[in-house]
Amino acid sequence: MRSSVAAVLLLASAAAFAQGFPTKPVRIVVPFPPGGGADTLARIMEPRLVAVWGQPVIVENRPGASGHIGADFVAKSAPDGATLLMSSTASLTEKNVDQFAPVSLVSASPYVVTANPKVAASNIRELIALAKSQPGKLSFASSGTGAASHLSAVLFKSMAGVDLLHVPYKGTGQAVTDLLAGHVNLMFAPAQTVMPYVREGRLRALALTGSKRSETLPELPTVSESGLPGYEAVGWFGLLAPAATPRATVARISADANRVLAEREVREKMLGLGAEPSGDTPEEFARFIRDDQAKWGKLMKDAGITAPQ
C-alpha cells in the first residue's frame, strides 16, 4: 500500500512539474550544419513551439562526426526538457541510444534519388546501366558516414550490384551545394533539401526510396518499381531528450510537438517541401527507433561501415 501511495505521489509531482514546463528558453540542437533536413524541420516548428510554450525556442547547430557531436552534447545536458535533439538515423547508434528519451517522430519520408543534370541517366534503370558501365566512376554525396543518405545508397549499391564512390560531407547543406556544382554526381537526399532545386531544373529527381509513391510527390516513381524490386529506405527526423528527463515532461513535450505538427500552416510548409509530418507517442517512437536500428545496423555490419562516435 505504501509503495502504491508513493508511486501516486511521484506521478502527481511529475505531472505538476510538467504542467509548468517550460520555465526557461528551450534549445533544439540540430547536429548538422544549417540547410539540411533536420535544420529545416526544426526551424519550421520553432515559431509555433514559441507560441505554445510562451518561451523562446532556439535552434542551435552543432555539427560534426555525422551528428554525434551534437547528440553527445544533448545527452550530457540537464534532463529538464530545456535541451532537445532534432535527431535522425545518423545521430543514433546502438552505443548511444540509451542516452536519450524518445519524444516524438517529426517526419519519416522517403529520400529522393537526385542527380546533377549532367549525369546521363533520367531513371533508375538508366542509372544502374550507367554505373555498371563505369565502375567506381559515379560519385554520391552524403551528409556523413552512417547517415541515412549514406546507408540508402549503400543498400542501393548492394541490391543493384554497382560500384559507386562515396563522398561524405559534414551535413546535407554542404553536400547539396556540391551536387549543384557538379562536384558529385548523385545524392539520396531529403526531399525538403533538393526538391526546390529540382523544380528550378538545377537538379534531376530520378525516384523515391519508399515502398510506395508519395502523396506529396506523386509524379516520382519508387526505386522498387523502376528497376530495383524490393528496395526501400526511409529517412526520419525526430525529437529526443536526455535519458533522465522525467516521463511526464517527455509526454508534455511530445503532446505539444504533435499539436504543432497537426497545425495546417506547419503541415503545408512541410508537405510543400516533400516532408511528410508524423507525430506519435514516446512509446511509439521508441519502437520505431528500435526497428530502424535493427535494419541499418545489420547493413552497416555486413558492409563493414563504422559510424563516427
CSV table of C-alpha atoms in Angstrom, one decimal:
chain,number,residue,atom,x,y,z
A,1,MET,CA,0.0,0.0,0.0
A,2,ARG,CA,2.7,2.4,1.0
A,3,SER,CA,4.6,1.8,-2.3
A,4,SER,CA,1.3,2.4,-4.2
A,5,VAL,CA,0.8,5.7,-2.4
A,6,ALA,CA,4.4,6.7,-3.1
A,7,ALA,CA,4.0,5.9,-6.8
A,8,VAL,CA,0.9,8.1,-7.0
A,9,LEU,CA,2.6,10.9,-5.2
A,10,LEU,CA,5.6,10.6,-7.5
A,11,LEU,CA,3.4,10.7,-10.6
A,12,ALA,CA,1.4,13.7,-9.2
A,13,SER,CA,4.7,15.5,-8.6
A,14,ALA,CA,6.0,14.8,-12.1
A,15,ALA,CA,2.7,15.9,-13.6
A,16,ALA,CA,2.8,19.1,-11.7
A,17,PHE,CA,6.4,19.7,-12.9
A,18,ALA,CA,5.4,19.0,-16.5
A,19,GLN,CA,2.4,21.3,-16.3
A,20,GLY,CA,4.7,24.2,-15.6
A,21,PHE,CA,7.0,23.3,-18.4
A,22,PRO,CA,8.9,25.2,-19.8
A,23,THR,CA,10.1,27.8,-17.3
A,24,LYS,CA,13.0,29.0,-19.4
A,25,PRO,CA,14.1,29.1,-23.1
A,26,VAL,CA,14.2,25.7,-24.9
A,27,ARG,CA,17.1,24.8,-27.1
A,28,ILE,CA,16.6,22.4,-30.1
A,29,VAL,CA,20.1,21.2,-31.1
A,30,VAL,CA,20.5,20.2,-34.7
A,31,PRO,CA,23.6,18.0,-35.0
A,32,PHE,CA,24.2,19.1,-38.6
A,33,PRO,CA,25.1,22.4,-40.4
A,34,PRO,CA,22.3,24.8,-41.4
A,35,GLY,CA,20.4,24.0,-44.6
A,36,GLY,CA,19.8,20.2,-44.1
A,37,GLY,CA,16.6,18.3,-43.4
A,38,ALA,CA,16.8,18.4,-39.6
A,39,ASP,CA,17.6,22.1,-39.6
A,40,THR,CA,14.7,22.9,-42.0
A,41,LEU,CA,12.2,21.0,-39.9
A,42,ALA,CA,13.4,22.5,-36.6
A,43,ARG,CA,13.0,26.0,-38.0
A,44,ILE,CA,9.5,25.3,-39.3
A,45,MET,CA,8.4,24.1,-35.9
A,46,GLU,CA,10.3,26.8,-33.9
A,47,PRO,CA,7.8,29.7,-34.1
A,48,ARG,CA,4.8,27.5,-33.4
A,49,LEU,CA,6.5,26.0,-30.3
A,50,VAL,CA,7.2,29.5,-29.1
A,51,ALA,CA,3.5,30.3,-29.4
A,52,VAL,CA,2.6,27.1,-27.5
A,53,TRP,CA,5.2,27.4,-24.7
A,54,GLY,CA,5.4,31.1,-24.3
A,55,GLN,CA,9.2,30.9,-24.1
A,56,PRO,CA,12.0,31.5,-26.6
A,57,VAL,CA,12.9,28.4,-28.7
A,58,ILE,CA,16.5,28.5,-30.0
A,59,VAL,CA,17.6,26.3,-32.9
A,60,GLU,CA,21.3,25.6,-32.4
A,61,ASN,CA,23.5,23.9,-35.0
A,62,ARG,CA,26.3,21.7,-33.5
A,63,PRO,CA,27.6,19.7,-36.5
A,64,GLY,CA,30.3,17.1,-36.6
A,65,ALA,CA,31.0,13.4,-36.7
A,66,SER,CA,27.9,12.6,-38.7
A,67,GLY,CA,25.7,14.1,-36.0
A,68,HIS,CA,27.3,12.5,-32.9
A,69,ILE,CA,28.9,15.7,-31.5
A,70,GLY,CA,25.5,17.4,-31.2
A,71,ALA,CA,23.9,14.2,-29.9
A,72,ASP,CA,26.6,13.8,-27.3
A,73,PHE,CA,26.0,17.4,-26.2
A,74,VAL,CA,22.3,16.9,-25.7
A,75,ALA,CA,22.8,13.5,-23.9
A,76,LYS,CA,25.0,15.3,-21.3
A,77,SER,CA,22.7,18.2,-20.9
A,78,ALA,CA,20.4,18.8,-17.8
A,79,PRO,CA,17.4,16.4,-18.1
A,80,ASP,CA,14.8,19.1,-17.7
A,81,GLY,CA,13.4,19.3,-21.2
A,82,ALA,CA,15.1,22.5,-22.0
A,83,THR,CA,17.6,20.9,-24.3
A,84,LEU,CA,16.3,18.7,-27.1
A,85,LEU,CA,17.8,16.9,-30.1
A,86,MET,CA,16.4,17.0,-33.6
A,87,SER,CA,17.7,13.6,-34.4
A,88,SER,CA,18.0,11.4,-37.5
A,89,THR,CA,19.2,8.0,-38.4
A,90,ALA,CA,22.8,9.1,-38.3
A,91,SER,CA,22.6,10.7,-34.8
A,92,LEU,CA,21.9,7.4,-33.0
A,93,THR,CA,23.8,4.2,-32.7
A,94,GLU,CA,23.4,1.1,-30.5
A,95,LYS,CA,26.0,2.6,-28.2
A,96,ASN,CA,24.3,5.9,-27.6
A,97,VAL,CA,20.6,5.2,-28.0
A,98,ASP,CA,20.1,4.5,-24.3
A,99,GLN,CA,21.3,8.1,-23.5
A,100,PHE,CA,18.1,9.5,-24.9
A,101,ALA,CA,14.4,9.5,-24.2
A,102,PRO,CA,12.4,9.4,-27.5
A,103,VAL,CA,9.9,12.3,-27.6
A,104,SER,CA,8.2,12.3,-31.0
A,105,LEU,CA,8.8,11.3,-34.6
A,106,VAL,CA,8.6,14.5,-36.6
A,107,SER,CA,8.8,13.2,-40.2
A,108,ALA,CA,9.5,9.8,-41.8
A,109,SER,CA,9.8,10.2,-45.5
A,110,PRO,CA,11.4,8.5,-48.4
A,111,TYR,CA,14.6,10.1,-49.8
A,112,VAL,CA,14.9,11.4,-53.4
A,113,VAL,CA,17.5,9.8,-55.6
A,114,THR,CA,18.8,13.0,-57.1
A,115,ALA,CA,21.3,13.6,-59.9
A,116,ASN,CA,23.2,16.5,-61.3
A,117,PRO,CA,21.7,17.2,-64.7
A,118,LYS,CA,25.0,16.4,-66.4
A,119,VAL,CA,24.6,12.7,-65.4
A,120,ALA,CA,23.4,10.7,-68.4
A,121,ALA,CA,20.5,9.0,-66.6
A,122,SER,CA,16.9,10.0,-66.3
A,123,ASN,CA,15.6,7.0,-64.4
A,124,ILE,CA,16.8,4.2,-62.2
A,125,ARG,CA,17.3,1.6,-64.9
A,126,GLU,CA,19.5,4.1,-66.8
A,127,LEU,CA,21.4,4.9,-63.7
A,128,ILE,CA,22.2,1.2,-62.9
A,129,ALA,CA,23.3,0.7,-66.5
A,130,LEU,CA,25.5,3.8,-66.4
A,131,ALA,CA,27.0,2.7,-63.1
A,132,LYS,CA,27.8,-0.8,-64.4
A,133,SER,CA,29.5,0.7,-67.4
A,134,GLN,CA,31.7,2.9,-65.3
A,135,PRO,CA,32.5,1.0,-62.1
A,136,GLY,CA,33.6,3.4,-59.3
A,137,LYS,CA,33.4,6.5,-61.5
A,138,LEU,CA,30.0,7.8,-60.4
A,139,SER,CA,30.1,9.5,-57.0
A,140,PHE,CA,27.4,10.1,-54.5
A,141,ALA,CA,27.3,12.6,-51.7
A,142,SER,CA,26.0,12.0,-48.2
A,143,SER,CA,25.6,14.1,-45.0
A,144,GLY,CA,28.2,11.8,-43.3
A,145,THR,CA,29.2,8.2,-42.8
A,146,GLY,CA,26.4,6.2,-41.3
A,147,ALA,CA,23.8,8.9,-42.2
A,148,ALA,CA,20.5,7.8,-43.9
A,149,SER,CA,21.7,9.5,-47.1
A,150,HIS,CA,24.8,7.2,-47.0
A,151,LEU,CA,23.1,4.0,-45.9
A,152,SER,CA,20.3,4.4,-48.5
A,153,ALA,CA,23.0,4.5,-51.2
A,154,VAL,CA,24.8,1.5,-49.7
A,155,LEU,CA,21.6,-0.5,-49.8
A,156,PHE,CA,21.1,0.6,-53.4
A,157,LYS,CA,24.7,-0.4,-54.3
A,158,SER,CA,24.3,-3.8,-52.7
A,159,MET,CA,21.0,-4.6,-54.3
A,160,ALA,CA,21.9,-3.3,-57.8
A,161,GLY,CA,25.4,-4.7,-57.8
A,162,VAL,CA,27.1,-1.5,-58.7
A,163,ASP,CA,30.2,0.3,-57.5
A,164,LEU,CA,29.6,4.0,-56.5
A,165,LEU,CA,32.2,6.3,-54.9
A,166,HIS,CA,31.1,7.7,-51.5
A,167,VAL,CA,31.9,11.3,-50.8
A,168,PRO,CA,30.9,12.2,-47.2
A,169,TYR,CA,30.2,15.7,-46.1
A,170,LYS,CA,29.6,17.4,-42.7
A,171,GLY,CA,25.9,18.0,-43.5
A,172,THR,CA,23.2,17.8,-46.1
A,173,GLY,CA,23.5,21.5,-47.0
A,174,GLN,CA,27.2,21.2,-48.0
A,175,ALA,CA,26.5,18.0,-49.9
A,176,VAL,CA,23.7,19.6,-51.9
A,177,THR,CA,25.9,22.6,-52.7
A,178,ASP,CA,28.5,20.4,-54.3
A,179,LEU,CA,25.8,18.3,-56.1
A,180,LEU,CA,24.5,21.5,-57.6
A,181,ALA,CA,28.0,22.5,-58.7
A,182,GLY,CA,28.6,19.1,-60.3
A,183,HIS,CA,31.5,18.1,-57.9
A,184,VAL,CA,29.5,14.9,-57.1
A,185,ASN,CA,27.1,13.1,-59.4
A,186,LEU,CA,24.3,11.8,-57.1
A,187,MET,CA,22.7,12.0,-53.7
A,188,PHE,CA,20.0,10.2,-51.8
A,189,ALA,CA,18.6,13.3,-50.2
A,190,PRO,CA,15.7,14.5,-48.0
A,191,ALA,CA,13.0,16.0,-50.3
A,192,GLN,CA,12.9,19.3,-48.4
A,193,THR,CA,16.5,20.0,-49.3
A,194,VAL,CA,16.5,19.1,-53.0
A,195,MET,CA,13.0,19.5,-54.5
A,196,PRO,CA,13.2,23.3,-54.7
A,197,TYR,CA,16.2,22.8,-57.0
A,198,VAL,CA,14.5,20.0,-58.9
A,199,ARG,CA,11.6,22.3,-59.7
A,200,GLU,CA,14.1,25.0,-60.9
A,201,GLY,CA,15.7,22.5,-63.2
A,202,ARG,CA,19.0,22.6,-61.4
A,203,LEU,CA,18.8,19.0,-60.2
A,204,ARG,CA,17.1,15.9,-61.6
A,205,ALA,CA,14.9,13.7,-59.4
A,206,LEU,CA,15.1,10.0,-60.5
A,207,ALA,CA,13.0,8.2,-58.0
A,208,LEU,CA,11.8,7.9,-54.4
A,209,THR,CA,13.3,5.4,-51.9
A,210,GLY,CA,10.0,4.5,-50.2
A,211,SER,CA,7.9,1.3,-50.8
A,212,LYS,CA,5.1,3.3,-52.5
A,213,ARG,CA,4.7,6.6,-54.2
A,214,SER,CA,4.3,9.7,-52.1
A,215,GLU,CA,1.1,11.8,-51.9
A,216,THR,CA,3.3,14.9,-51.9
A,217,LEU,CA,5.4,13.9,-54.9
A,218,PRO,CA,3.1,11.6,-56.9
A,219,GLU,CA,5.0,12.2,-60.2
A,220,LEU,CA,8.1,10.4,-58.9
A,221,PRO,CA,8.2,6.6,-59.2
A,222,THR,CA,9.8,4.4,-56.5
A,223,VAL,CA,13.2,2.8,-56.9
A,224,SER,CA,11.4,-0.5,-56.5
A,225,GLU,CA,9.0,0.0,-59.3
A,226,SER,CA,11.6,1.5,-61.7
A,227,GLY,CA,14.3,-1.1,-61.8
A,228,LEU,CA,15.2,-2.5,-58.4
A,229,PRO,CA,12.3,-4.5,-56.9
A,230,GLY,CA,12.2,-4.8,-53.1
A,231,TYR,CA,14.3,-1.7,-52.4
A,232,GLU,CA,13.1,0.5,-49.6
A,233,ALA,CA,14.7,3.2,-47.5
A,234,VAL,CA,13.2,5.9,-45.3
A,235,GLY,CA,14.8,8.9,-43.8
A,236,TRP,CA,13.5,10.1,-40.5
A,237,PHE,CA,13.8,13.1,-38.1
A,238,GLY,CA,12.5,13.2,-34.5
A,239,LEU,CA,12.8,14.9,-31.2
A,240,LEU,CA,14.7,13.3,-28.3
A,241,ALA,CA,15.5,14.4,-24.7
A,242,PRO,CA,18.3,13.4,-22.3
A,243,ALA,CA,17.5,9.9,-20.9
A,244,ALA,CA,16.8,11.0,-17.3
A,245,THR,CA,14.2,13.6,-18.4
A,246,PRO,CA,11.0,12.9,-16.3
A,247,ARG,CA,8.4,10.9,-18.2
A,248,ALA,CA,5.7,13.5,-17.6
A,249,THR,CA,7.9,16.2,-19.1
A,250,VAL,CA,8.7,14.0,-22.1
A,251,ALA,CA,4.9,13.3,-22.5
A,252,ARG,CA,4.2,17.1,-22.3
A,253,ILE,CA,6.8,17.9,-25.0
A,254,SER,CA,5.5,15.1,-27.2
A,255,ALA,CA,1.9,16.3,-27.0
A,256,ASP,CA,2.9,19.9,-27.8
A,257,ALA,CA,5.1,18.7,-30.7
A,258,ASN,CA,2.2,16.7,-32.1
A,259,ARG,CA,-0.1,19.6,-31.7
A,260,VAL,CA,2.3,21.8,-33.7
A,261,LEU,CA,2.8,19.1,-36.4
A,262,ALA,CA,-1.0,18.9,-36.8
A,263,GLU,CA,-1.4,22.6,-37.5
A,264,ARG,CA,-2.4,23.5,-41.0
A,265,GLU,CA,0.4,26.0,-41.6
A,266,VAL,CA,3.1,23.6,-40.4
A,267,ARG,CA,1.8,20.7,-42.4
A,268,GLU,CA,1.5,22.8,-45.6
A,269,LYS,CA,5.1,24.0,-45.2
A,270,MET,CA,6.4,20.5,-44.7
A,271,LEU,CA,4.3,18.9,-47.4
A,272,GLY,CA,5.3,21.7,-49.8
A,273,LEU,CA,8.9,20.6,-49.3
A,274,GLY,CA,8.1,16.9,-49.7
A,275,ALA,CA,8.4,16.1,-46.0
A,276,GLU,CA,5.5,14.1,-44.6
A,277,PRO,CA,4.6,15.2,-41.0
A,278,SER,CA,4.3,12.4,-38.5
A,279,GLY,CA,3.8,12.8,-34.8
A,280,ASP,CA,3.4,9.9,-32.3
A,281,THR,CA,3.8,9.0,-28.7
A,282,PRO,CA,7.2,8.5,-27.0
A,283,GLU,CA,6.5,4.8,-26.8
A,284,GLU,CA,5.7,4.5,-30.5
A,285,PHE,CA,8.8,6.5,-31.4
A,286,ALA,CA,10.9,4.2,-29.2
A,287,ARG,CA,9.6,1.2,-31.1
A,288,PHE,CA,10.3,2.9,-34.4
A,289,ILE,CA,13.9,3.6,-33.5
A,290,ARG,CA,14.5,0.0,-32.4
A,291,ASP,CA,13.2,-1.3,-35.7
A,292,ASP,CA,15.1,1.2,-37.7
A,293,GLN,CA,18.4,0.5,-35.9
A,294,ALA,CA,17.9,-3.3,-36.4
A,295,LYS,CA,17.7,-2.8,-40.2
A,296,TRP,CA,20.5,-0.3,-40.7
A,297,GLY,CA,22.7,-1.9,-38.0
A,298,LYS,CA,22.7,-5.2,-40.0
A,299,LEU,CA,23.5,-3.4,-43.2
A,300,MET,CA,26.4,-1.5,-41.6
A,301,LYS,CA,27.8,-4.7,-40.1
A,302,ASP,CA,27.6,-6.5,-43.4
A,303,ALA,CA,29.2,-3.6,-45.3
A,304,GLY,CA,31.9,-3.1,-42.7
A,305,ILE,CA,30.8,0.5,-42.0
A,306,THR,CA,31.7,2.1,-38.7
A,307,ALA,CA,29.9,5.4,-37.9
A,308,PRO,CA,31.9,8.1,-36.2
A,309,GLN,CA,31.5,8.3,-32.4
